[in-house]
Each structure stands twice: as structure tokens, then as C-alpha cells.
mmCIF file of C-alpha atoms in Angstrom:
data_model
loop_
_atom_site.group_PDB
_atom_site.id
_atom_site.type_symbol
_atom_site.label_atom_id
_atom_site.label_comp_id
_atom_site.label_asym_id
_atom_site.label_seq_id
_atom_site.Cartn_x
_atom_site.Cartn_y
_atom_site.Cartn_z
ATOM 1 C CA UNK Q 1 76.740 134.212 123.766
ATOM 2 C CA UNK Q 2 75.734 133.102 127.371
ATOM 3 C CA UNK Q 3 79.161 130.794 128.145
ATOM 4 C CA UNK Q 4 81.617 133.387 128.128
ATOM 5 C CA UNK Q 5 79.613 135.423 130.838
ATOM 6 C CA UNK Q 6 79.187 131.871 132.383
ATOM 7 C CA UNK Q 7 82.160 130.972 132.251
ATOM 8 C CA UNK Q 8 83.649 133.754 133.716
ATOM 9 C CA UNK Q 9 81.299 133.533 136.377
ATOM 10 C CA UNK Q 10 82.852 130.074 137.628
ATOM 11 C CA UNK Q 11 85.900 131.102 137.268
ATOM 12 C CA UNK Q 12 85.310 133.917 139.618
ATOM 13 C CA UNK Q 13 83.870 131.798 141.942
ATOM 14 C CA UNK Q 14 80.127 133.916 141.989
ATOM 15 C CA UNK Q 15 78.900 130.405 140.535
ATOM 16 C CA UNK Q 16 79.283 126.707 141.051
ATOM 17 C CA UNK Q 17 78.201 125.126 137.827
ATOM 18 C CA UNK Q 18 76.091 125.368 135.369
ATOM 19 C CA UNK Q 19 74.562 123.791 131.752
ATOM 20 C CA UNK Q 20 72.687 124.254 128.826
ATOM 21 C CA UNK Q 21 70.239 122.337 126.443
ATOM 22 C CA UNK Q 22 68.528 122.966 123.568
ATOM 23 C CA UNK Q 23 64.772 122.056 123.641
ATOM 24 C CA UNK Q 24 61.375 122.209 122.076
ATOM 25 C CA UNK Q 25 57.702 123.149 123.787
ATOM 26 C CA UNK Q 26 54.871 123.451 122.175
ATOM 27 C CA UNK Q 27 56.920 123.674 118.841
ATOM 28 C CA UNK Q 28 58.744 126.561 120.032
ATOM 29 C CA UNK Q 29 62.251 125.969 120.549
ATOM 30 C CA UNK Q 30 64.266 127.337 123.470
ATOM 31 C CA UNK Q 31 67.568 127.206 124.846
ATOM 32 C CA UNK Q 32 67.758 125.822 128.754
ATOM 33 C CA UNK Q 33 69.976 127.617 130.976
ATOM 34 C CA UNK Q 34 70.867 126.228 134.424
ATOM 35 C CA UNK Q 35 73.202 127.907 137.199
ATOM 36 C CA UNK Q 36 73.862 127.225 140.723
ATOM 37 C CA UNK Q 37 74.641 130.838 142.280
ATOM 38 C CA UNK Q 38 74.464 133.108 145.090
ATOM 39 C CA UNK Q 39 74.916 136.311 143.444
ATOM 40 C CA UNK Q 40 72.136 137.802 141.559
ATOM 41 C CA UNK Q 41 74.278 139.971 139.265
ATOM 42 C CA UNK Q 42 75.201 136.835 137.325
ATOM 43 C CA UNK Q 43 71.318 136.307 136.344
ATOM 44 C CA UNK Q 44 71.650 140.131 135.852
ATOM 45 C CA UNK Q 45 74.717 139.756 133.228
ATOM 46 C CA UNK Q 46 73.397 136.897 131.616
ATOM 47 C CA UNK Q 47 70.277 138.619 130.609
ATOM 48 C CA UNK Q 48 72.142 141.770 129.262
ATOM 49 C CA UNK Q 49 74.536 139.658 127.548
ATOM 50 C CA UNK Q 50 71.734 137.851 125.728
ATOM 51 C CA UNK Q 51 69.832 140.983 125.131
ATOM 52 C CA UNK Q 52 72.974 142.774 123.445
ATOM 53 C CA UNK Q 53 73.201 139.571 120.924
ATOM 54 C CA UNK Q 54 69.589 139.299 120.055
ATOM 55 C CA UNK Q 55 68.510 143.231 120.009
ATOM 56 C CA UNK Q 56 65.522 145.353 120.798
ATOM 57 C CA UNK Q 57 63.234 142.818 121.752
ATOM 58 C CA UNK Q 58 61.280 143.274 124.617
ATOM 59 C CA UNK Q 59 63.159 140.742 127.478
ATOM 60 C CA UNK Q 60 59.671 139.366 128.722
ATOM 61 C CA UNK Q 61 59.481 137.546 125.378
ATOM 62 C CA UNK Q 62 62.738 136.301 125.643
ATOM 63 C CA UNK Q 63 63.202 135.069 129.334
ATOM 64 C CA UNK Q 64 60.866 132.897 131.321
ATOM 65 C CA UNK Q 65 60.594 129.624 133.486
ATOM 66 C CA UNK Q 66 60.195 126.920 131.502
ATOM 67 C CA UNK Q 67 59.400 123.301 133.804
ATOM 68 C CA UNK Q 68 61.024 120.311 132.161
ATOM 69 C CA UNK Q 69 59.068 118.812 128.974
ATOM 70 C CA UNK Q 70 57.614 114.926 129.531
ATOM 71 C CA UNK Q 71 60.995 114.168 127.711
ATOM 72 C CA UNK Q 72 62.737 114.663 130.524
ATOM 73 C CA UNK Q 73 60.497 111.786 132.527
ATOM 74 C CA UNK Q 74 61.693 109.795 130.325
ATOM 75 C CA UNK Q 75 65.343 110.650 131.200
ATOM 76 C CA UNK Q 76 65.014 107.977 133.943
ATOM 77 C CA UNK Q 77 61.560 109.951 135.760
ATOM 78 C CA UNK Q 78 62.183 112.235 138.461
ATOM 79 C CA UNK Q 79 64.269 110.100 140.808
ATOM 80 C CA UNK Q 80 66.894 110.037 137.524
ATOM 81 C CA UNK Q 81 66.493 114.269 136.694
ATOM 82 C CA UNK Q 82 69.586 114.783 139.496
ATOM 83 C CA UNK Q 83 71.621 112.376 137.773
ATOM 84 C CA UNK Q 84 70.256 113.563 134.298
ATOM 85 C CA UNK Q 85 71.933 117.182 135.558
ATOM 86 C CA UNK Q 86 75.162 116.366 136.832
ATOM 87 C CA UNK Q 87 75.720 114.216 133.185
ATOM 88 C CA UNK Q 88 75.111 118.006 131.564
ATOM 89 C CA UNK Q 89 76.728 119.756 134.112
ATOM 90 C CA UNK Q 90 80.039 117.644 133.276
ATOM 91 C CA UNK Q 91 79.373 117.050 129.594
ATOM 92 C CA UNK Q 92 78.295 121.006 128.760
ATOM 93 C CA UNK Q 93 82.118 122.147 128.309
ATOM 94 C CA UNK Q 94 82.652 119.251 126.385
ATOM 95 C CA UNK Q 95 79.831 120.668 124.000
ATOM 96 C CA UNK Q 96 80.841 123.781 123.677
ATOM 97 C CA UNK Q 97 84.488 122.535 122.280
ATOM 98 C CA UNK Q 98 82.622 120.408 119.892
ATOM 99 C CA UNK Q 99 80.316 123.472 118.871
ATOM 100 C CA UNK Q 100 83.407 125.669 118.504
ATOM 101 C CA UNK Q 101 85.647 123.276 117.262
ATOM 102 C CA UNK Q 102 83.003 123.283 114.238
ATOM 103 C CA UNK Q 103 81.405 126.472 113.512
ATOM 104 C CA UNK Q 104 80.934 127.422 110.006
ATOM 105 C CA UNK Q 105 81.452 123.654 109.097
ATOM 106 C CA UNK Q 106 78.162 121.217 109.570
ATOM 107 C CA UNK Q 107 79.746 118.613 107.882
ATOM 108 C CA UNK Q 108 82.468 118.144 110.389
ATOM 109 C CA UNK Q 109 80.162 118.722 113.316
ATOM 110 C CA UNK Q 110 77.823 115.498 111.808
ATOM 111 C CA UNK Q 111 81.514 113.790 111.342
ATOM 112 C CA UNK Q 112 81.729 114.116 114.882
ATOM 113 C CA UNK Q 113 78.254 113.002 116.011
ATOM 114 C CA UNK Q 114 78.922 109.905 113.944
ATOM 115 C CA UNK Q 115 81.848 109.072 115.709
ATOM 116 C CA UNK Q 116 80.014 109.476 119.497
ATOM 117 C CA UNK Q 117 77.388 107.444 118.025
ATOM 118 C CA UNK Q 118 79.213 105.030 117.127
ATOM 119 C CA UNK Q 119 81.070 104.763 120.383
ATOM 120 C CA UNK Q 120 77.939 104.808 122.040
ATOM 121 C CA UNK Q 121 76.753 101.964 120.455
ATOM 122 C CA UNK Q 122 79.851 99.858 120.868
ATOM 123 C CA UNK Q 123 80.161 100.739 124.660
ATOM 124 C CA UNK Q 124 76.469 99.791 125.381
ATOM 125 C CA UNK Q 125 76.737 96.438 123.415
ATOM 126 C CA UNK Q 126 78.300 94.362 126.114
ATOM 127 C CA UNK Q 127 76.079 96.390 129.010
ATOM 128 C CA UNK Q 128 72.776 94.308 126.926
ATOM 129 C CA UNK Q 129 71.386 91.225 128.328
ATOM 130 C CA UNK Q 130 74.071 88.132 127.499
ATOM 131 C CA UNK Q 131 71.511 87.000 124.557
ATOM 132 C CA UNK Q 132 72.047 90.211 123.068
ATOM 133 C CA UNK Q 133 75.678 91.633 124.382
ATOM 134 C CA UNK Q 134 77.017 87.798 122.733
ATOM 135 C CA UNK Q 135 77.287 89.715 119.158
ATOM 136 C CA UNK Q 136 79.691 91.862 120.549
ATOM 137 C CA UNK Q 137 79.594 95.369 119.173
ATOM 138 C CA UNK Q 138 78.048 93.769 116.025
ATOM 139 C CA UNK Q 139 75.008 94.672 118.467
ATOM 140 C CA UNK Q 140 76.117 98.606 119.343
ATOM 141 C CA UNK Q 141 73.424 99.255 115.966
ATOM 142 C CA UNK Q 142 70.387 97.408 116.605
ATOM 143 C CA UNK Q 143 68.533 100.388 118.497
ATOM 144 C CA UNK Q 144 69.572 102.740 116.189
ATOM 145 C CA UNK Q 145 67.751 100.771 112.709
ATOM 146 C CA UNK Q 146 65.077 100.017 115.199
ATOM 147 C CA UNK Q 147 64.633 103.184 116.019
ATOM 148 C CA UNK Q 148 65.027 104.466 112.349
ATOM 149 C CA UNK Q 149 62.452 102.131 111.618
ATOM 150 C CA UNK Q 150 59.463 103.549 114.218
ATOM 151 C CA UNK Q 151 60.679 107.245 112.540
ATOM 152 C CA UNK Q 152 59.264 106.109 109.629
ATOM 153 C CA UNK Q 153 55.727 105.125 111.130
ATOM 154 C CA UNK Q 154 55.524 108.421 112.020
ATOM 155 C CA UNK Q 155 55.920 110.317 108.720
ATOM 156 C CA UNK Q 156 53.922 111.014 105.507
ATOM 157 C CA UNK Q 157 56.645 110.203 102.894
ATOM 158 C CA UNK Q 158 59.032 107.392 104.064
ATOM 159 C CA UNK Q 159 59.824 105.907 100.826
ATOM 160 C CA UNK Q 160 61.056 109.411 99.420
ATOM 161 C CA UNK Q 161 62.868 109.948 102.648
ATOM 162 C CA UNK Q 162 64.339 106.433 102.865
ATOM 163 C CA UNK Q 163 65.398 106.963 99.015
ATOM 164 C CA UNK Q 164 67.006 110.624 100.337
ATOM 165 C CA UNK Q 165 68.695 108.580 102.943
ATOM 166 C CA UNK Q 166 69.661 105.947 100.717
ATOM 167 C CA UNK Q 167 71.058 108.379 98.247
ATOM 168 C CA UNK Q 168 73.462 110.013 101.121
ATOM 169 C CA UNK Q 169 74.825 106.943 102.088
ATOM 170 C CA UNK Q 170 75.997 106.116 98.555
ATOM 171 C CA UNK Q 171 77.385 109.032 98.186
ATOM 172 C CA UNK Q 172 79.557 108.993 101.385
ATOM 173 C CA UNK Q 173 80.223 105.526 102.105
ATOM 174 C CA UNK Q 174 83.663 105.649 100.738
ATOM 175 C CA UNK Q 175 84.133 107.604 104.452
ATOM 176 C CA UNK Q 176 81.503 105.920 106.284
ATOM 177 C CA UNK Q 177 82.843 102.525 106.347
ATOM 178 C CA UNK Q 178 86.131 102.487 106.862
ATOM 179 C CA UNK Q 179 85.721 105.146 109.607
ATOM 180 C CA UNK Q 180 83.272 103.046 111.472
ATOM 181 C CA UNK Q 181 85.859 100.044 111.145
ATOM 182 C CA UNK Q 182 88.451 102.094 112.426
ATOM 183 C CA UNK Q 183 85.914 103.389 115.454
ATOM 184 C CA UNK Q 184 85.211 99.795 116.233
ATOM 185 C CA UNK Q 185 89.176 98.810 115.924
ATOM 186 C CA UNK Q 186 89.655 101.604 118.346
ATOM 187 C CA UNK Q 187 86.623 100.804 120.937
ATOM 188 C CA UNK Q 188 87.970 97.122 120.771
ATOM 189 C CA UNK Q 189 87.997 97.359 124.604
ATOM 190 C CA UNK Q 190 85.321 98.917 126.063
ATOM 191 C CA UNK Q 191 86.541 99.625 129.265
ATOM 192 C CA UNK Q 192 90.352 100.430 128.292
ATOM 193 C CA UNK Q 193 91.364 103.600 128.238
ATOM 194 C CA UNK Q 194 89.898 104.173 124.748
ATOM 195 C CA UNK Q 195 93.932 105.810 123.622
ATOM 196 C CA UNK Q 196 92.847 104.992 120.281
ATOM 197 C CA UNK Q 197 89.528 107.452 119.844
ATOM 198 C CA UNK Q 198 89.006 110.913 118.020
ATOM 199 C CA UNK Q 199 89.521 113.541 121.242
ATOM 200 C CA UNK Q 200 86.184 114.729 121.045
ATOM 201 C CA UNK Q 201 84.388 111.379 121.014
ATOM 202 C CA UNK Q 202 86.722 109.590 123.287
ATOM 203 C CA UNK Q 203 86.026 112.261 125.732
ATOM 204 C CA UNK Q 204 82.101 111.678 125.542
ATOM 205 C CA UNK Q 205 82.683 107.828 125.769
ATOM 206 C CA UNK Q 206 84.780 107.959 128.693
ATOM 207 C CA UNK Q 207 82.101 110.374 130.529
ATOM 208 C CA UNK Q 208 79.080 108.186 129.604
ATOM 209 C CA UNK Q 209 81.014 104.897 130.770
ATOM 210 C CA UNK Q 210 81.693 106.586 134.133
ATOM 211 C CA UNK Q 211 77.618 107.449 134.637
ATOM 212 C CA UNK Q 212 76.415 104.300 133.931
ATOM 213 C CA UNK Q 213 76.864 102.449 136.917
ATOM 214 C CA UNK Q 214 75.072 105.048 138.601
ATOM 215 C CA UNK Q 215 72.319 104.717 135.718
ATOM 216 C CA UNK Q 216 71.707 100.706 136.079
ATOM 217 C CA UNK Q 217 71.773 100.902 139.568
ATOM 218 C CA UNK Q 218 69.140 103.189 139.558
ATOM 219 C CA UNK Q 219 66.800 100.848 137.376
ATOM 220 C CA UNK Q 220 68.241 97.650 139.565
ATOM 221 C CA UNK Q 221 66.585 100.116 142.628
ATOM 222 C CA UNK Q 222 63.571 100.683 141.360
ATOM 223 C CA UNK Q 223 64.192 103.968 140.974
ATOM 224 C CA UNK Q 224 64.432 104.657 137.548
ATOM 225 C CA UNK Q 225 61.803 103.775 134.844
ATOM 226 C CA UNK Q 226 61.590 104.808 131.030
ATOM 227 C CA UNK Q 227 58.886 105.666 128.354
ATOM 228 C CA UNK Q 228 59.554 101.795 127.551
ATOM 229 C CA UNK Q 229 58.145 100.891 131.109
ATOM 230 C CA UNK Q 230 55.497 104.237 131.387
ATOM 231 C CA UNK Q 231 53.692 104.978 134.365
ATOM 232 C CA UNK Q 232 51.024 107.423 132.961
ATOM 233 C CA UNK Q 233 49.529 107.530 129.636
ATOM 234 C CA UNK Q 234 51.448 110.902 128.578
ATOM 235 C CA UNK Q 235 54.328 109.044 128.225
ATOM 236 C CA UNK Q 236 53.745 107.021 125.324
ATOM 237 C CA UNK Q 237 54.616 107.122 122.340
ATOM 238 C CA UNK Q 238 55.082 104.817 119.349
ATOM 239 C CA UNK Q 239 53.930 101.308 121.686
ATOM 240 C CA UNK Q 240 54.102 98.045 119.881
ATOM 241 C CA UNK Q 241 50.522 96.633 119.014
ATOM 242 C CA UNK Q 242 49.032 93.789 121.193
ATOM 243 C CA UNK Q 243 50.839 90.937 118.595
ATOM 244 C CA UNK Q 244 53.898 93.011 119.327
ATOM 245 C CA UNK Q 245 54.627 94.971 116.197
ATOM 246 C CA UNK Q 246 55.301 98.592 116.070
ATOM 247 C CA UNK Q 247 52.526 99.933 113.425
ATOM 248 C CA UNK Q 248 51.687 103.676 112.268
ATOM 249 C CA UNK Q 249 50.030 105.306 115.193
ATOM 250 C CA UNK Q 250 45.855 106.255 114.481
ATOM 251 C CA UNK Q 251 46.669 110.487 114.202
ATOM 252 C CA UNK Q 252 44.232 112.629 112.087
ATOM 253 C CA UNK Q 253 47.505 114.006 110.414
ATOM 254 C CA UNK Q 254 48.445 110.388 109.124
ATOM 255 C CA UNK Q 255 44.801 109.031 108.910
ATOM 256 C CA UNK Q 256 44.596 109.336 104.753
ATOM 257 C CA UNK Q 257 47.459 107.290 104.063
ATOM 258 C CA UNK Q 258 47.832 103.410 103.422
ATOM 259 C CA UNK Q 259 49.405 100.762 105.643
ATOM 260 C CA UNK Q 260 53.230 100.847 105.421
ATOM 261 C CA UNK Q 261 55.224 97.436 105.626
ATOM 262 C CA UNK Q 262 56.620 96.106 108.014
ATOM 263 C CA UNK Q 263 59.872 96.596 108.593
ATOM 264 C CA UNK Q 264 62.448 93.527 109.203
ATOM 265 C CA UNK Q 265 64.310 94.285 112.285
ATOM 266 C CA UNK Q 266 59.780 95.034 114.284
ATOM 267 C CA UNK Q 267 58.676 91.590 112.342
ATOM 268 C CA UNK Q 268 61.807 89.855 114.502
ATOM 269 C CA UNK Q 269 61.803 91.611 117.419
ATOM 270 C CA UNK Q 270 57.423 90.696 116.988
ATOM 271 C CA UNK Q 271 58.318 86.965 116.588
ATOM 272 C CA UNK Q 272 60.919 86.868 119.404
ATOM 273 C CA UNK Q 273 59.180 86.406 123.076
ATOM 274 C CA UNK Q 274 62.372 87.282 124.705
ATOM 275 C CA UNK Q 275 63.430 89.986 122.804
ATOM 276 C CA UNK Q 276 59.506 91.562 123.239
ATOM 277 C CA UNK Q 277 60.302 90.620 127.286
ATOM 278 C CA UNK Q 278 63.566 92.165 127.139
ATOM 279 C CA UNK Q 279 62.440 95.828 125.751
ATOM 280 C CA UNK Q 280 59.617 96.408 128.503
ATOM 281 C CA UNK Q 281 61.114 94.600 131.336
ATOM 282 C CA UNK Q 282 65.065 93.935 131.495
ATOM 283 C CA UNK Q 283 66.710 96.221 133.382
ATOM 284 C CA UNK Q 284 69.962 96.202 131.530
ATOM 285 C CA UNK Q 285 68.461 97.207 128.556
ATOM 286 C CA UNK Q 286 66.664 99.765 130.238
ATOM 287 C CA UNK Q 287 69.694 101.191 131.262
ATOM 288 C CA UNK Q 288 71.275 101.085 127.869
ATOM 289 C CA UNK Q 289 68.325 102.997 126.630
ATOM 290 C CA UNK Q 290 68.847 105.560 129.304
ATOM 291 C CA UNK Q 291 72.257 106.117 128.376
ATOM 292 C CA UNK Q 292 71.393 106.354 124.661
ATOM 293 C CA UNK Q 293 68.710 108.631 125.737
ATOM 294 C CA UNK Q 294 71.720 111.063 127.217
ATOM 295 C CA UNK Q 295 73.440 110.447 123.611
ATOM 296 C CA UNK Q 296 70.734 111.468 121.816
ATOM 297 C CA UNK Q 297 69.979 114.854 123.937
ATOM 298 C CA UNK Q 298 73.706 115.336 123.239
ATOM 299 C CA UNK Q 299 72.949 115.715 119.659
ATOM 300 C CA UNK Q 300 70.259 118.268 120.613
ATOM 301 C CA UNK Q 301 73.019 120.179 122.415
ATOM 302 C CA UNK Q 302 74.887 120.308 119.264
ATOM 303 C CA UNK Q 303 72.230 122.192 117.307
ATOM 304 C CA UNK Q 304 70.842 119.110 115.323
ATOM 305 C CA UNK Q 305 67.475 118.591 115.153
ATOM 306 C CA UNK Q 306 65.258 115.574 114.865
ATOM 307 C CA UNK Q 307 65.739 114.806 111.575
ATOM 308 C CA UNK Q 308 69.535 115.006 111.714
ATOM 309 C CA UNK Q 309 68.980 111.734 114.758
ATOM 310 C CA UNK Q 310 67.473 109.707 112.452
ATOM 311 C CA UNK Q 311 69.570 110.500 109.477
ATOM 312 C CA UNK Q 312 72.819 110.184 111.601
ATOM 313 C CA UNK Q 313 70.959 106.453 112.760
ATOM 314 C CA UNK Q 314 70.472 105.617 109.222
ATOM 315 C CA UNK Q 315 74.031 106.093 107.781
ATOM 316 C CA UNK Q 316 75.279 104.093 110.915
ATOM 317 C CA UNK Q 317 72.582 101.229 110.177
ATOM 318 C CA UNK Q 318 73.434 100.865 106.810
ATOM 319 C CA UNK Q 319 77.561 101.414 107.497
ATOM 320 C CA UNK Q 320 77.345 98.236 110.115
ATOM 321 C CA UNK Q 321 75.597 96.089 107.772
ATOM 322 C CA UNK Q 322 77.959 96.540 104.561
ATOM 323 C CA UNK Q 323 81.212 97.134 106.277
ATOM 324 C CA UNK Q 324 80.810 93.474 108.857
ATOM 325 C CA UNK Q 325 78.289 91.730 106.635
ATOM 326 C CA UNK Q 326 75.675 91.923 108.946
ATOM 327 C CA UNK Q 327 71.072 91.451 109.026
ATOM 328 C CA UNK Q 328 69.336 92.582 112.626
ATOM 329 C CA UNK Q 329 66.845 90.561 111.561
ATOM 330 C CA UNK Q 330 68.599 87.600 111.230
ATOM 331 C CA UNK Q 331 70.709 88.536 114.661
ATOM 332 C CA UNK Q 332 67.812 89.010 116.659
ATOM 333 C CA UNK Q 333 65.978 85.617 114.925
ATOM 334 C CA UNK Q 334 69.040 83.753 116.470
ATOM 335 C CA UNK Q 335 68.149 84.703 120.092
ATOM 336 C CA UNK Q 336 66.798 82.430 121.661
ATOM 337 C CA UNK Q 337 63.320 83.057 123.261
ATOM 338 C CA UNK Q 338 63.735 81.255 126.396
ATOM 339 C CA UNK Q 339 66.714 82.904 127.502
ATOM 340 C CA UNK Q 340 66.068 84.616 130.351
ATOM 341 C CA UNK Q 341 65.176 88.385 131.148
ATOM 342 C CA UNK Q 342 66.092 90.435 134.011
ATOM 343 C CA UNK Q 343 63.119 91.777 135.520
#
């Protein structure tokens, strides 16, 4: 409902650019709107488009300033936010063809976020520490399990919801696998000009590629710094324990229930000194986990939540290691702990 006015208002020249995400504060969820303009009237439209969608609500409930969340210190801290806005600046038109491309039809818009994951993930693989980027795009899934993994610290059922997860990956693996094989056949040169790739994702690959430069430069500067590397307590998170293992966080809400296991990929990553260097201190991995950062607020963009991430993670995880034989565990065991981080 806001684009069109938007839009219009760039193509009459009233405004310069603009973007949108879709966030969460205080467990209300909002939608961000961001134009450069020097006409008032557009603000002016924009509100009385929004107000014509939504009805008689009063607009002081609807409108108001909203500063960016702690997530988006995390987006590379405040030196990174310009960078962070020109990425959603250039990427927003891109989202609203994927949005409109698949209203009405969730399952193709999750086909899609598969497919930029994916590419994500083999892009960034050679971009990792030469320890690491050695696998090839073997490595373009490691974060994601990883990251699947913590999720599961932080909620009250993860055996049912692994199980759920499990169950949805049997049921569509018959699509899952060969499409990731033909995504990998098709990202087998990362910096080609990817002729190969779905429209929609080779479009997001090509725009991500083209930021990153700027991205490790900023973390080669100095400049840049991550929830992996915080500077004030707000910023963390899930933090590995002093041995180096991620455990379940001490919160009241998760305080009644048992120990889980650990899982395979956080025992390796626990046992391998470079690796545990590599996550806190290497700036080329802290670049890659910028850039998936932008990937994953992508997603929000496209109206999935949370949840969706980590399912969207999962399926990928498990695709990788059926369809090219393949154990993180074992993969990250094989690096060898000496190797040397760049600090």
C-alpha cells in the first residue's frame, strides 16, 4: 500500500529514494519506512494512503518515530548503518518483485528464499578464512546448522520441533535436493556472471557480491564490529560458555527444563582453537556474518518471521548433507587449529 505512492513519488522526482523493513520492538511489529525528500506532501500522501488501507483508526496509533532496534548495531554498529541503508535502498525494489511475484502463494515465496539462501551461502564460502573457504561451497551451510543449532537452546520443545522439521524435509526432499544441486551447479563461479541463476535470486546474489567489498573493508578498518565481537553488554546474545560451547542461556522462562545435548557441529567448533579464534576475531568471517546478517533481514522483508529463518536453515542443513554426503562436524574437526586467524 505505501510503494505505489512511493514509487510515484521518485518517479516524479519529489523524492530521491527510499526503503522499507519489517521489524519487531518490544514484541510489537512494525513496518520501517525511509524517504529522502524535500516535499512534505509526500509524508502527507503516504499517511493518507496508509490510513485509507487500514481504516478508522486514530493515525497517532499508527505513525510514530521509531530509533533503530540493537539489531541494527549489530548490522556492522553505527559506522556500518549508512552502508546497511544504501544495501535496502537498492535491494527494496527487488523485494517488492519477489513479494508480488508471490502473493497468494507462500510456498513459492519460501521456494524463493531457499534459493537466495542458498546462493548466499555458496558466495560467502570462498570469502571464509582459507581453513574454512578450502571446502568450497561444501562450506556455504555451516552457519546456517550452527545457527539452527543455538535456535534450539533457546526454545522449550526442540525435540518436537526438530521432529516437525524433520518431518518437512522428508516430505519435500524429492525438490530440495536436486534444486540445491542445480543452485550449486549454477553458482559454480562465484564471481561469474551467475547466467545460470533463478532471476530473482541471481539478482540478490549479484547485489550482495557488489556490497561486500565495501563490508570487509569496513571490518579490515576498524570500523565495523558485530554482536560476535560486542562492545556493550546489550548486545549479547546466545555467547559460547568459558570451555567454548554454546549452552541454554539461565532465563526464568527456560529455568524448569533439563540440560539439552550438545549438538555436533558446538562440540567441534568447542574442540577446535582456531575455529573458536576465528568466530570472535577473524575479520573475514566477520564480514561473512555481516553479509548473512543483510540475508537474513531480507527474509524479514519478505514477511517471514523468525521461525520461517530457522526452518528455511534447517531444510538447507539437512539438503547439503544428503545431496554431497557431507558431516560439519567432521569438516570443521579437519581444520587445523594452528592455522592462522586474521585478527
Amino acid at each position: 500500500m505505501a510503494a505505489p505512492t512511493l514509487e510515484s513519488s521518485v518517479e516524479l522526482g519529489e523524492t530521491k529514494s527510499w526503503f522499507y523493513l519489517r521489524e519487531n520492538h518490544g514484541g510489537r511489529p512494525f513496518l520501517r519506512l525511509r524517504f529522502r525528500t524535500g516535499s512534505p506532501s509526500v509524508e502527507r500522501r503516504l499517511k493518507s494512503r496508509i490510513m485509507e488501507h487500514i481504516g478508522s483508526l486514530d493515525d497517532g496509533d499508527v505513525f510514530e518515530y521509531q530509533p533503530y532496534n540493537h539489531e541494527h548495531d549489530w548490522l556492522g554498529g553505527t559506522a556500518g548503518l549508512g552502508l546497511a541503508e544504501a544495501f535496502w535502498t537498492e535491494t527494496t525494489p527487488l523485494a517488492l518483485q519477489t513479494l508480488r511475484s508471490t502473493r497468494g502463494h507462500r510456498a513459492l515465496r519460501l521456494a524463493v528464499a531457499f534459493d537466495f539462501l542458498v546462493c548466499s551461502g555458496v558466495l560467502l564460502a570462498p570469502r571464509l578464512p582459507d581453513p574454512i573457504a578450502k571446502f568450497g561451497f561444501k562450506a556455504g551451510y555451516l552457519s546456517y546448522l550452527a545457527t539452527f543449532e543455538g535456535y534450539m537452546l533457546l526454545i522449550r520443545d526442540p525435540e518436537g520441533t526438530r521432529a516437525k522439521h524433520a518431518q518437512r524435509y522428508e516430505q519435500n526432499k524429492h525438490l530440495l535436493r536436486p534444486r540445491l544441486r542445480e543452485l550449486v551447479e549454477a553458482m559454480r563461479d562465484p564471481e561469474g556472471d551467475l547466467a545460470d541463476v533463478s532471476e530473482l535470486a541471481r539478482e540478490w546474489t549479484l547485489r550482495l557480491r557488489s556490497y561486500y567489498p565495501a563490508i570487509q573493508e569496513g571490518f579490515d578498518k576498524g570500523r565495523f564490529y558485530l554482536y560476535a565481537t560486542p562492545r556493550k553488554s546489550e548486545t549479547a546474545k546466545l555467547m559460547p560458555s568459558p570451555d567454548g560451547l554454546y549452552r541454554r542461556p539461565k532465563v526464568e522462562w527456560l529455568a524448569d527444563l533439563p540440560e539439552p545435548p550438545v549438538a555436533g557441529i558446538h562440540r567441534a567448533i568447542a574442540d577446535n582453537k582456531f575455529y573458536q579464534g576465528m568466530i570472535r576475531e577473524d575479520r573475514r568471517f566477520l564480514a561473512s556474518r555481516l553479509a548473512q546478517a543483510y540475508t537474513n533481514w531480507h527474509l524479514y522483508r519478505l514477511g517471514f518471521l523468525l521461525a520461517d529463518r530457522y526452518t528455511l536453515y534447517y531444510l538447507i542443513s539437512c539438503a547439503f548433507e544428503e545431496e554431497f554426503d557431507l558431516d560439519a562436524a567432521e569438516m570443521i574437526r579437519s581444520v587445523r587449529p594452528e592455522a592462522e586467524v586474521a585478527g
